[in-house]
Short mmCIF file of C-alpha atoms and ligand atoms in Angstrom, two decimals:
data_model
loop_
_atom_site.label_atom_id
_atom_site.label_comp_id
_atom_site.label_asym_id
_atom_site.label_seq_id
_atom_site.Cartn_x
_atom_site.Cartn_y
_atom_site.Cartn_z
CA MET A 12 -36.78 126.12 76.43
CA MET A 13 -38.75 129.00 76.75
CA GLN A 14 -41.17 130.11 79.45
CA ARG A 15 -42.34 133.38 80.32
CA SER A 16 -43.80 135.02 83.56
CA ASP A 17 -45.15 138.33 84.73
CA ALA A 18 -42.13 138.53 87.44
CA ILE A 19 -38.69 136.72 87.63
CA ILE A 20 -37.51 137.08 91.61
CA ILE A 21 -33.76 137.02 91.55
CA GLY A 22 -32.90 135.50 94.85
CA SER A 23 -35.77 133.40 98.42
CA GLY A 24 -34.71 135.94 101.24
CA LEU A 25 -36.88 137.80 102.77
CA SER A 26 -37.15 140.82 100.39
CA GLY A 27 -37.23 137.87 97.44
CA LEU A 28 -40.25 135.79 98.93
CA THR A 29 -41.56 138.84 99.78
CA ALA A 30 -42.06 140.30 96.25
CA ALA A 31 -43.36 136.98 94.55
CA LEU A 32 -45.79 136.50 97.67
CA GLU A 33 -46.92 140.42 97.31
CA LEU A 34 -47.29 139.23 93.69
CA SER A 35 -49.08 136.09 93.24
CA GLU A 36 -51.35 137.17 95.80
CA LYS A 37 -52.58 140.01 93.22
CA GLU A 38 -52.45 137.26 90.41
CA LYS A 39 -49.17 138.19 88.89
CA SER A 40 -47.27 135.03 87.64
CA VAL A 41 -44.31 135.13 89.27
CA ILE A 42 -40.79 132.78 89.18
CA VAL A 43 -38.18 132.49 92.38
CA LEU A 44 -35.15 132.03 92.08
CA GLU A 45 -32.35 130.76 94.61
CA LYS A 46 -28.59 129.91 93.36
CA GLU A 47 -28.25 127.75 97.07
CA LYS A 48 -29.69 124.17 97.69
CA VAL A 49 -31.91 126.07 100.47
CA ILE A 50 -34.13 129.25 100.76
CA GLY A 51 -34.05 131.75 102.50
CA GLY A 52 -31.14 133.80 102.65
CA ARG A 53 -29.48 135.25 104.95
CA THR A 54 -32.23 133.80 106.65
CA SER A 55 -31.41 130.22 106.41
CA SER A 56 -30.55 126.93 107.96
CA TRP A 57 -29.18 123.93 106.63
CA ASP A 58 -27.65 120.74 107.55
CA GLU A 59 -24.11 120.88 107.41
CA ASP A 60 -22.43 117.84 107.47
CA GLY A 61 -24.90 116.08 109.87
CA MET A 62 -24.85 119.45 112.24
CA LEU A 63 -27.44 121.49 111.80
CA VAL A 64 -26.13 125.19 110.98
CA GLU A 65 -28.13 128.64 110.02
CA SER A 66 -26.64 132.37 108.62
CA GLY A 67 -26.59 133.19 111.56
CA PHE A 68 -28.94 133.63 115.07
CA HIS A 69 -31.11 136.27 114.93
CA ARG A 70 -34.18 137.99 117.35
CA HIS A 71 -36.91 138.62 116.17
CA ILE A 72 -37.53 143.70 117.20
CA GLY A 73 -41.31 143.30 118.60
CA PHE A 74 -41.66 146.56 116.62
CA TYR A 75 -41.77 144.64 113.45
CA LYS A 76 -45.23 145.51 111.83
CA GLU A 77 -44.50 144.62 108.12
CA LEU A 78 -42.56 140.70 108.65
CA PRO A 79 -45.61 139.93 110.52
CA ARG A 80 -47.63 141.07 107.59
CA ILE A 81 -45.89 138.37 105.44
CA LEU A 82 -45.68 135.57 107.45
CA LYS A 83 -49.77 136.10 108.47
CA LYS A 84 -50.39 136.16 104.73
CA ALA A 85 -48.33 132.26 105.10
CA GLY A 86 -50.53 131.15 107.45
CA ILE A 87 -47.77 132.03 110.68
CA SER A 88 -48.36 133.97 113.44
CA ILE A 89 -45.29 135.25 115.16
CA ASN A 90 -46.23 134.30 118.62
CA GLN A 91 -46.13 130.43 117.75
CA ILE A 92 -42.28 131.03 116.13
CA VAL A 93 -40.65 132.29 119.25
CA GLN A 94 -40.13 132.54 122.02
CA TRP A 95 -39.90 136.14 123.68
CA GLU A 96 -37.60 137.40 125.76
CA GLU A 97 -37.87 141.16 127.95
CA GLN A 98 -34.35 141.19 129.62
CA VAL A 99 -30.83 141.17 127.67
CA ASP A 100 -27.50 140.24 129.17
CA VAL A 101 -24.19 141.83 129.19
CA ARG A 102 -21.42 139.78 130.65
CA VAL A 103 -17.73 142.29 131.42
CA LYS A 104 -14.15 140.39 131.64
CA GLY A 105 -12.89 140.50 134.41
CA LYS A 106 -16.36 140.74 136.89
CA LYS A 107 -17.98 137.62 138.04
CA ASP A 108 -21.65 139.25 137.91
CA THR A 109 -23.53 139.53 134.73
CA ALA A 110 -25.89 142.44 134.09
CA VAL A 111 -29.20 141.99 133.35
CA PHE A 112 -31.45 145.19 131.60
CA GLY A 113 -35.23 144.90 130.52
CA ILE A 114 -35.85 146.47 127.20
CA SER A 115 -39.74 145.87 127.51
CA PRO A 116 -41.71 148.78 129.22
CA ILE A 117 -44.91 146.77 128.87
CA PHE A 118 -44.50 143.22 128.99
CA GLY A 119 -41.33 143.50 131.55
CA PRO A 120 -41.74 147.01 133.23
CA PHE A 121 -40.34 145.61 136.60
CA GLU A 122 -37.34 143.96 135.22
CA MET A 123 -36.88 147.68 133.08
CA VAL A 124 -37.17 149.50 136.31
CA ARG A 125 -35.10 147.08 137.40
CA GLY A 126 -32.71 146.93 135.08
CA LEU A 127 -32.05 150.77 135.20
CA ILE A 128 -31.55 150.98 139.42
CA GLY A 129 -30.06 148.42 139.43
CA ASN A 130 -26.34 146.83 137.81
CA ASN A 131 -23.87 149.48 139.49
CA HIS A 132 -21.20 146.97 139.43
CA ILE A 133 -20.95 148.08 136.23
CA VAL A 134 -22.60 151.15 134.97
CA SER A 135 -23.02 153.70 137.91
CA MET A 136 -26.26 155.44 137.89
CA ARG A 137 -24.05 158.71 137.01
CA ASP A 138 -22.88 156.78 133.54
CA LYS A 139 -25.91 155.61 132.98
CA LEU A 140 -27.16 159.43 133.28
CA SER A 141 -24.50 160.46 130.73
CA LEU A 142 -26.48 158.53 128.16
CA VAL A 143 -29.70 160.77 128.37
CA PRO A 144 -28.52 163.78 126.60
CA PHE A 145 -26.40 161.06 124.27
CA PHE A 146 -30.36 159.69 122.93
CA LEU A 147 -32.32 162.72 123.26
CA LYS A 148 -29.87 164.20 121.16
CA GLY A 149 -29.48 161.63 118.97
CA PHE A 150 -33.43 161.29 118.10
CA LEU A 151 -33.89 164.99 117.80
CA GLU A 152 -31.57 164.73 115.28
CA TYR A 153 -32.28 161.74 113.28
CA LYS A 154 -35.60 163.22 112.88
CA ARG A 155 -35.13 166.63 111.86
CA ASN A 156 -31.92 166.05 109.98
CA PRO A 157 -30.75 162.17 109.82
CA ASP A 158 -28.39 162.67 107.25
CA ARG A 159 -26.27 165.01 109.23
CA LEU A 160 -26.55 161.87 111.45
CA ASP A 161 -24.57 159.90 108.76
CA GLN A 162 -21.47 161.71 108.97
CA TYR A 163 -20.43 160.74 112.73
CA SER A 164 -19.47 157.52 114.08
CA VAL A 165 -21.17 156.80 117.40
CA LYS A 166 -17.88 157.12 119.20
CA GLU A 167 -17.68 160.13 118.06
CA PHE A 168 -21.31 161.77 118.58
CA ALA A 169 -21.22 159.81 122.19
CA GLU A 170 -18.01 161.77 122.90
CA LYS A 171 -19.79 164.70 121.46
CA HIS A 172 -22.22 164.29 124.20
CA HIS A 173 -19.80 163.63 127.36
CA VAL A 174 -21.11 159.95 127.43
CA SER A 175 -19.27 158.58 130.01
CA GLU A 176 -15.99 155.62 129.29
CA ASN A 177 -18.28 153.24 131.33
CA ALA A 178 -21.75 153.44 130.03
CA LEU A 179 -19.87 153.42 125.88
CA HIS A 180 -17.97 150.42 126.84
CA TYR A 181 -20.68 149.05 128.43
CA LEU A 182 -23.84 149.99 127.42
CA ILE A 183 -23.29 151.56 123.55
CA ILE A 184 -20.60 148.95 122.41
CA PRO A 185 -23.09 145.44 122.90
CA LEU A 186 -26.03 148.26 120.91
CA SER A 187 -23.21 148.81 117.92
CA ALA A 188 -20.64 145.92 118.10
CA GLY A 189 -23.38 143.06 119.11
CA VAL A 190 -26.17 144.01 116.64
CA PHE A 191 -24.17 144.77 113.58
CA PHE A 192 -20.51 143.49 114.07
CA LEU A 193 -19.58 147.04 113.82
CA PRO A 194 -17.43 148.82 117.25
CA PRO A 195 -18.97 152.23 118.12
CA GLU A 196 -15.87 154.08 116.36
CA ARG A 197 -16.87 152.28 112.77
CA TYR A 198 -20.70 152.24 113.32
CA SER A 199 -22.91 155.41 111.64
CA ALA A 200 -24.68 157.20 114.00
CA LYS A 201 -27.34 157.13 111.71
CA VAL A 202 -27.57 153.30 111.76
CA PHE A 203 -27.25 153.31 115.48
CA PHE A 204 -30.43 155.45 115.43
CA GLY A 205 -32.39 155.10 112.69
CA LEU A 206 -32.83 151.40 113.49
CA PHE A 207 -34.72 152.57 117.46
CA TYR A 208 -36.35 155.65 116.11
CA PRO A 209 -39.29 153.50 114.71
CA ALA A 210 -39.59 151.69 118.19
CA LEU A 211 -40.53 154.78 119.89
CA PRO A 212 -43.76 155.16 118.66
CA ARG A 213 -43.70 151.55 119.04
CA PHE A 214 -42.39 150.68 122.43
CA TYR A 215 -44.83 149.15 123.98
CA LYS A 216 -43.92 146.32 121.37
CA MET A 217 -40.60 146.60 122.22
CA ARG A 218 -39.14 142.87 123.50
CA ILE A 219 -36.66 140.56 121.34
CA GLY A 220 -37.92 136.73 120.19
CA ALA A 221 -35.54 133.58 119.70
CA TYR A 222 -36.92 131.53 116.63
CA LEU A 223 -38.32 128.16 117.81
CA GLY A 224 -36.93 126.04 115.09
CA GLY A 225 -34.41 126.90 112.34
CA MET A 226 -35.69 129.34 109.97
CA THR A 227 -36.13 128.29 106.50
CA GLU A 228 -38.49 126.14 107.97
CA LEU A 229 -40.12 127.88 110.28
CA LEU A 230 -40.25 131.19 107.72
CA ALA A 231 -38.87 130.93 104.27
CA ASN A 232 -40.89 127.52 103.89
CA PRO A 233 -44.21 128.78 104.62
CA ILE A 234 -44.03 132.08 102.51
CA ALA A 235 -42.81 129.95 99.45
CA THR A 236 -45.55 127.25 100.29
CA ARG A 237 -47.82 130.13 99.83
CA ILE A 238 -46.39 131.34 96.91
CA GLU A 239 -46.74 127.57 95.16
CA GLN A 240 -50.40 128.03 96.07
CA ASN A 241 -51.42 131.00 94.43
CA LYS A 242 -49.52 129.16 91.36
CA GLY A 243 -45.83 131.00 91.12
CA LYS A 244 -42.40 128.82 91.05
CA VAL A 245 -39.78 128.74 93.60
CA ARG A 246 -36.17 127.04 92.07
CA THR A 247 -32.92 126.13 94.12
CA GLY A 248 -29.60 125.04 93.11
CA THR A 249 -30.46 127.72 90.20
CA LYS A 250 -28.41 130.46 89.93
CA VAL A 251 -28.49 133.73 87.12
CA LYS A 252 -25.51 134.01 85.55
CA ARG A 253 -27.00 137.65 83.50
CA LEU A 254 -30.00 139.56 82.54
CA ILE A 255 -31.15 139.76 79.44
CA VAL A 256 -30.90 143.76 78.19
CA GLU A 257 -33.02 144.03 74.40
CA SER A 258 -33.59 147.93 73.80
CA SER A 259 -32.64 148.96 76.21
CA GLN A 260 -35.12 147.04 78.12
CA VAL A 261 -34.07 143.96 80.54
CA THR A 262 -36.30 141.54 79.12
CA GLY A 263 -35.23 138.30 81.37
CA VAL A 264 -32.09 136.61 82.75
CA ILE A 265 -29.84 133.70 81.52
CA LEU A 266 -29.34 131.07 83.99
CA ALA A 267 -25.47 129.66 84.74
CA ASN A 268 -26.84 126.46 82.93
CA GLY A 269 -27.57 128.23 79.66
CA GLU A 270 -31.53 128.08 80.46
CA GLU A 271 -33.16 131.42 79.55
CA ILE A 272 -36.65 132.88 81.22
CA ARG A 273 -38.86 135.52 79.81
CA ALA A 274 -40.65 137.97 81.85
CA SER A 275 -42.67 140.96 82.09
CA HIS A 276 -40.63 142.44 85.28
CA VAL A 277 -36.99 140.74 86.79
CA ILE A 278 -36.77 142.03 90.83
CA LEU A 279 -32.83 141.51 91.58
CA ALA A 280 -33.23 140.50 94.65
CA ALA A 281 -29.38 139.61 95.38
CA ASP A 282 -27.23 140.28 98.35
CA LEU A 283 -25.31 143.30 98.04
CA ALA A 284 -22.03 141.46 96.55
CA GLY A 285 -24.39 139.33 94.38
CA ALA A 286 -26.88 141.95 92.82
CA LYS A 287 -23.05 143.82 91.45
CA LYS A 288 -22.34 140.77 90.43
CA ILE A 289 -25.38 140.75 88.09
CA LEU A 290 -25.39 144.11 86.62
CA ARG A 291 -21.77 144.17 86.24
CA GLU A 292 -22.19 142.04 83.02
CA ASP A 293 -24.39 144.21 80.98
CA PHE A 294 -24.38 147.66 83.49
CA ALA A 295 -20.35 147.66 84.09
CA GLU A 296 -20.33 151.40 82.67
CA HIS A 297 -23.92 152.83 83.35
CA PRO A 298 -24.44 156.13 84.92
CA ALA A 299 -27.93 154.15 87.35
CA PHE A 300 -25.93 152.05 88.76
CA GLN A 301 -22.63 153.90 89.48
CA THR A 302 -23.10 155.13 93.26
CA LEU A 303 -24.94 151.84 93.65
CA PHE A 304 -21.02 150.54 92.97
CA ARG A 305 -19.45 152.24 95.09
CA LEU A 306 -21.68 151.17 98.02
CA PRO A 307 -19.33 149.04 100.11
CA THR A 308 -20.40 145.51 101.73
CA MET A 309 -19.33 144.05 105.68
CA PRO A 310 -18.48 139.96 106.27
CA ALA A 311 -20.10 138.47 108.49
CA VAL A 312 -18.92 135.70 110.82
CA THR A 313 -20.85 132.99 113.08
CA VAL A 314 -19.65 130.27 115.45
CA GLN A 315 -22.14 127.51 116.26
CA MET A 316 -21.24 125.22 118.83
CA GLU A 317 -22.61 122.13 120.51
CA PHE A 318 -21.77 120.62 123.67
CA SER A 319 -22.93 117.71 126.02
CA LYS A 320 -24.36 120.53 127.92
CA PRO A 321 -25.63 123.97 128.32
CA VAL A 322 -23.29 126.65 128.74
CA LEU A 323 -25.81 128.87 129.48
CA PRO A 324 -28.33 128.93 132.37
CA TYR A 325 -31.30 130.02 130.50
CA ASP A 326 -31.10 130.56 126.32
CA ARG A 327 -31.11 135.15 126.36
CA THR A 328 -29.69 137.58 124.00
CA THR A 329 -26.04 138.23 125.82
CA PHE A 330 -23.22 140.85 124.79
CA GLY A 331 -19.83 140.81 125.18
CA PRO A 332 -18.23 144.25 125.12
CA LEU A 333 -14.50 144.65 124.30
CA THR A 334 -14.18 141.09 123.12
CA ILE A 335 -14.92 138.92 119.74
CA LEU A 336 -17.75 137.51 121.23
CA GLY A 337 -19.68 140.76 120.32
CA SER A 338 -23.61 138.89 120.85
CA PHE A 339 -24.49 135.05 121.63
CA VAL A 340 -26.55 132.99 122.79
CA GLU A 341 -27.73 129.70 124.66
CA GLN A 342 -30.11 128.47 122.10
CA SER A 343 -30.61 124.20 123.56
CA ARG A 344 -34.00 125.71 125.05
CA SER A 345 -35.38 127.56 122.13
CA THR A 346 -34.03 127.43 118.40
CA PHE A 347 -32.06 123.97 118.54
CA THR A 348 -33.69 121.16 121.27
CA HIS A 349 -32.32 118.59 119.87
CA VAL A 350 -29.02 118.90 121.09
CA PRO A 351 -28.08 119.03 125.16
CA GLY A 352 -25.92 122.37 124.71
CA ARG A 353 -26.15 125.03 121.83
CA LEU A 354 -24.39 128.28 121.38
CA SER A 355 -23.95 130.05 118.76
CA ILE A 356 -21.63 133.58 118.39
CA ILE A 357 -21.32 136.74 116.11
CA LEU A 358 -17.81 137.49 116.14
CA THR A 359 -16.73 141.11 116.27
CA PRO A 360 -15.37 143.01 114.03
CA PRO A 361 -15.69 140.37 111.89
CA GLU A 362 -13.08 141.33 108.96
CA LYS A 363 -9.71 139.74 110.87
CA PHE A 364 -12.09 136.17 111.22
CA ILE A 365 -12.29 135.91 107.00
CA PRO A 366 -8.89 134.73 106.92
CA MET A 367 -7.85 132.83 110.14
CA LYS A 368 -8.11 128.74 109.98
CA GLU A 369 -11.18 127.73 111.39
CA GLU A 370 -9.07 125.96 114.68
CA GLU A 371 -7.50 129.14 115.39
CA ILE A 372 -10.86 130.62 115.10
CA ILE A 373 -12.12 128.50 118.13
CA LYS A 374 -8.92 128.89 119.82
CA GLU A 375 -9.45 132.62 120.07
CA VAL A 376 -12.89 132.10 120.50
CA ILE A 377 -12.89 129.66 123.51
CA ALA A 378 -9.36 131.49 125.20
CA GLU A 379 -12.02 134.95 124.82
CA ALA A 380 -15.25 133.07 126.28
CA TYR A 381 -12.42 131.82 129.70
CA GLU A 382 -12.37 135.60 130.41
CA LEU A 383 -15.94 135.86 130.46
CA GLY A 384 -15.90 133.28 132.94
CA LEU A 385 -17.62 130.78 130.54
CA ASP A 386 -16.07 126.92 130.05
CA LEU A 387 -16.45 126.44 126.11
CA GLU A 388 -14.01 123.55 125.85
CA SER A 389 -14.66 121.10 128.50
CA ASN A 390 -17.72 119.96 127.11
CA LEU A 391 -17.41 120.81 123.15
CA LEU A 392 -18.85 118.08 120.44
CA ASN A 393 -19.32 119.66 117.65
CA TYR A 394 -18.64 123.23 115.81
CA ARG A 395 -19.31 125.02 112.40
CA ILE A 396 -18.38 128.38 111.68
CA VAL A 397 -20.07 129.97 108.67
CA SER A 398 -18.55 132.69 107.24
CA HIS A 399 -19.63 135.64 104.73
CA PRO A 400 -16.76 137.58 103.03
CA GLU A 401 -19.62 140.87 101.21
CA ASP A 402 -22.39 139.47 104.17
CA PHE A 403 -23.98 143.52 104.17
CA TYR A 404 -23.26 146.32 102.84
CA SER A 405 -20.98 148.29 105.00
CA LEU A 406 -23.19 150.54 107.87
CA GLU A 407 -20.17 152.89 108.64
CA PRO A 408 -20.64 156.31 108.52
CA ASN A 409 -20.86 157.93 104.83
CA ASN A 410 -22.34 155.11 102.97
CA ASP A 411 -26.08 155.43 103.93
CA TRP A 412 -27.09 157.68 100.86
CA MET A 413 -25.66 155.34 98.11
CA ARG A 414 -28.34 152.64 99.04
CA PRO A 415 -30.45 152.36 95.81
CA ASN A 416 -33.85 152.88 95.77
CA GLN A 417 -36.23 150.07 94.37
CA ARG A 418 -37.04 151.94 90.76
CA THR A 419 -34.69 152.07 88.79
CA ASP A 420 -33.86 154.15 85.22
CA ILE A 421 -33.68 150.39 83.17
CA GLN A 422 -37.10 149.70 82.27
CA GLY A 423 -37.98 146.31 83.37
CA LEU A 424 -35.38 146.01 86.50
CA VAL A 425 -36.64 146.40 90.26
CA LEU A 426 -34.27 145.72 92.45
CA ALA A 427 -35.01 144.36 96.37
CA GLY A 428 -32.93 143.64 99.38
CA ASP A 429 -32.32 145.28 102.67
CA TYR A 430 -29.70 147.16 101.22
CA THR A 431 -31.71 149.28 99.16
CA ARG A 432 -33.46 152.26 100.55
CA GLN A 433 -36.16 151.68 103.26
CA PRO A 434 -35.69 152.68 106.92
CA TYR A 435 -34.89 149.33 108.75
CA PHE A 436 -30.89 149.31 107.35
CA SER A 437 -30.15 145.54 107.21
CA THR A 438 -32.65 143.87 109.42
CA MET A 439 -35.09 140.95 108.20
CA GLU A 440 -37.77 144.78 108.59
CA GLY A 441 -35.49 145.70 106.10
CA ALA A 442 -35.85 143.23 103.97
CA VAL A 443 -39.37 142.57 103.84
CA VAL A 444 -40.17 146.24 103.86
CA SER A 445 -37.38 147.03 100.19
CA GLY A 446 -39.50 143.52 98.80
CA LEU A 447 -42.75 145.16 99.53
CA LYS A 448 -41.52 148.09 98.11
CA ALA A 449 -40.20 146.13 94.54
CA SER A 450 -44.06 144.61 94.55
CA GLN A 451 -45.49 148.48 94.11
CA VAL A 452 -43.05 149.32 91.53
CA ILE A 453 -44.20 146.36 89.64
CA MET A 454 -48.44 147.12 90.79
CA GLY A 455 -47.59 150.08 89.17
CA GLU A 456 -46.99 149.83 86.02
CA SER A 457 -48.80 146.75 85.11
C1 FAD B 10 -25.51 136.90 111.08
C2 FAD B 10 -26.98 137.72 110.41
C3 FAD B 10 -27.00 137.94 112.21
C4 FAD B 10 -28.45 138.70 111.99
N1 FAD B 10 -29.52 139.04 112.59
C5 FAD B 10 -30.48 139.55 112.70
C6 FAD B 10 -31.04 140.13 113.34
O1 FAD B 10 -30.88 139.78 114.11
N2 FAD B 10 -32.78 140.83 113.51
C7 FAD B 10 -32.82 141.22 111.94
O2 FAD B 10 -34.07 141.84 112.08
N3 FAD B 10 -31.99 141.21 110.84
C8 FAD B 10 -30.50 140.17 111.64
N4 FAD B 10 -30.32 139.84 110.64
C9 FAD B 10 -29.99 140.24 108.94
C10 FAD B 10 -31.56 139.27 107.66
O3 FAD B 10 -30.29 138.08 107.73
C11 FAD B 10 -30.84 140.07 106.68
O4 FAD B 10 -31.28 141.74 106.21
C12 FAD B 10 -31.84 139.97 105.82
O5 FAD B 10 -32.05 138.55 105.69
C13 FAD B 10 -31.61 139.95 104.00
O6 FAD B 10 -33.14 140.00 102.83
P1 FAD B 10 -32.87 139.58 101.84
O7 FAD B 10 -33.59 138.98 101.07
O8 FAD B 10 -31.99 141.66 101.71
O9 FAD B 10 -31.46 139.04 101.71
P2 FAD B 10 -30.01 138.20 101.35
O10 FAD B 10 -31.21 136.99 102.63
O11 FAD B 10 -29.27 137.80 101.32
O12 FAD B 10 -30.86 137.05 100.00
C14 FAD B 10 -30.07 137.45 98.89
C15 FAD B 10 -30.52 135.67 97.89
O13 FAD B 10 -30.28 136.04 96.11
C16 FAD B 10 -29.54 135.12 96.61
N5 FAD B 10 -28.68 135.02 95.09
C17 FAD B 10 -27.60 135.41 95.09
N6 FAD B 10 -27.07 136.24 93.85
C18 FAD B 10 -27.83 135.05 93.08
C19 FAD B 10 -27.54 135.27 92.04
N7 FAD B 10 -27.21 134.60 91.27
N8 FAD B 10 -28.86 133.98 91.35
C20 FAD B 10 -29.80 133.39 92.05
N9 FAD B 10 -29.58 133.79 93.61
C21 FAD B 10 -29.12 134.55 93.97
C22 FAD B 10 -28.93 134.07 97.40
O14 FAD B 10 -28.68 132.93 97.32
C23 FAD B 10 -29.86 134.98 98.83
O15 FAD B 10 -30.35 133.67 99.01
C24 FAD B 10 -28.64 138.74 110.58
C25 FAD B 10 -27.98 138.98 109.74
C26 FAD B 10 -26.63 137.65 109.25
C27 FAD B 10 -26.02 137.23 108.53
#
C-alpha cells in the first residue's frame, strides 16, 4: 500500500521523536518508524523475561535546556519526573570511607564547600589545587580553539598541566570513565571540556536528576502521544531496510517486509551504526558520506541487578575509579521502587565485556565491587546484562571532525542523532538538539 507524508522519521530515540514532534506541531504530517518493540532508543526501558530493564541508567543534567522544553510541549515538567541529586560519591579501592562531592553551587552550596575542603583522605588540598590550571586552560582552550583540544586525550592534557596522580585517578577518572565509559587516555579533551562548557554560564542550574521510573514511560511515551495528538503516527516493530532514491533524490523508504512509504523528506534518526547500514545500501560510494562512514563507533555494557535489600544506603550517582564499575547507582528508592534493592552499573571500558559470557561478567563485577566494600553476592535475586557492541560514536581524540551536519547533499534526506554535529556530544540533550536542527532544515526547505 502506498502512503505519503511530509516526513518519515527513521528511529524513535530522542532525536527522532524531537524532530517528529517539532514538525507535527507545525502541522506537517509525520510518521516515525522504529525497528524495536518499544520506543525511546537508548533511553528505552522494557520488560525482559519478567525483569524491568533499561538501556542504561541515565542522569538528567540540570543545565539541559532543550530536553525540558520538548518535554514541556508533551505536558511533562522535568521536576515531576526526576529526583534531584546535589552530590556524587566516589568509592576507592582499599579506602573505607566514601568521598562525597557537592556539585551544585546554588542548590547545595554547603555540600559543595564541604566536598572541596574535605575528602582529604582520598585527595589532598594539593591534589585538588593541581586541577585549577588544568580546568582554566581547558575551558579557555575550548573557547578559543576546540578542535585543537581534540588532538589530546584527557590524560595527555592533564599531564601537560601537571595534574597530580591522585587527582587524575580519583577526580578526573570519574568524570571520564564514569560519564562516557572511557579511561582518560582514550577520552578526547575536547569532549571532556566541551561537555561541561555549556554549564559555565548556567552553573546555577547544575545538579543531576535520577528518573523516577522507566524512561520509555517517562520521556518517550508522552512525546509520542503528543505527536499522535498532532495526527502523526508512531510505528514500532517496523524496520527500515533502505531508502527509495529516485533521480538522486530520497523520496521514501522500503521496510524490511517490503512495504514502501513515500514522503517529501526522510529524517534518518538512527544510531550511528544503524545509519551507516541504511546509507551504505544506496550511497556506499557517494562522496557526501565517506567521512561519516569513517566515524568509529564504541560499545556500551550495563549490568542491572535486583536484590532482596538495598546495596547502598541512598540512591546517588557513584563512581568507582580504577575499577570496571565506572559509574553505578542504587535505584530502589528512585527509578525502580517495585524491588527492595536494585543496582545499575555501567562497565568501563566496555570492549572487553562484549565477547564475555554473562556469568563471567557477573563474577568479575562481584569481585571488583567487593574491593569497593560492596557485597553484591549475598542478596542477589536477578540480573540482566544489556550489551551493545556499537552504541555510540567513539569519543576518542581526533574523531570529532568526522561528525556530519544534519543537512546532507542529498535532496530529501536529513540526518539526526547524537553523533551529528551539535554541541552536547552523545547526550540526551545532544540528541534533542540534533532533532531540532533536523526539523529546522525541513521547515527551511518547505
Ligand atoms: C548506558 C547509557 C547511559 C547513558 N547515560 C546518559 C546520561 O546519563 N545522560 C545523558 O544525557 N545521556 C546519556 N546517554 C546517551 C543518550 O542515551 C543518547 O545520547 C541518546 O539517547 C541518543 O538518542 P538518539 O535519538 O540520537 O539515538 P537512539 O536513542 O539510539 O535512537 C535511534 C533509534 O533508531 C532505531 N533504528 C536504528 N535503525 C533502524 C532501522 N533500520 N529502522 C527503524 N529504526 C531504526 C533504533 O532502534 C533506535 O530506537 C547514555 C546512553 C547509554 C547507552
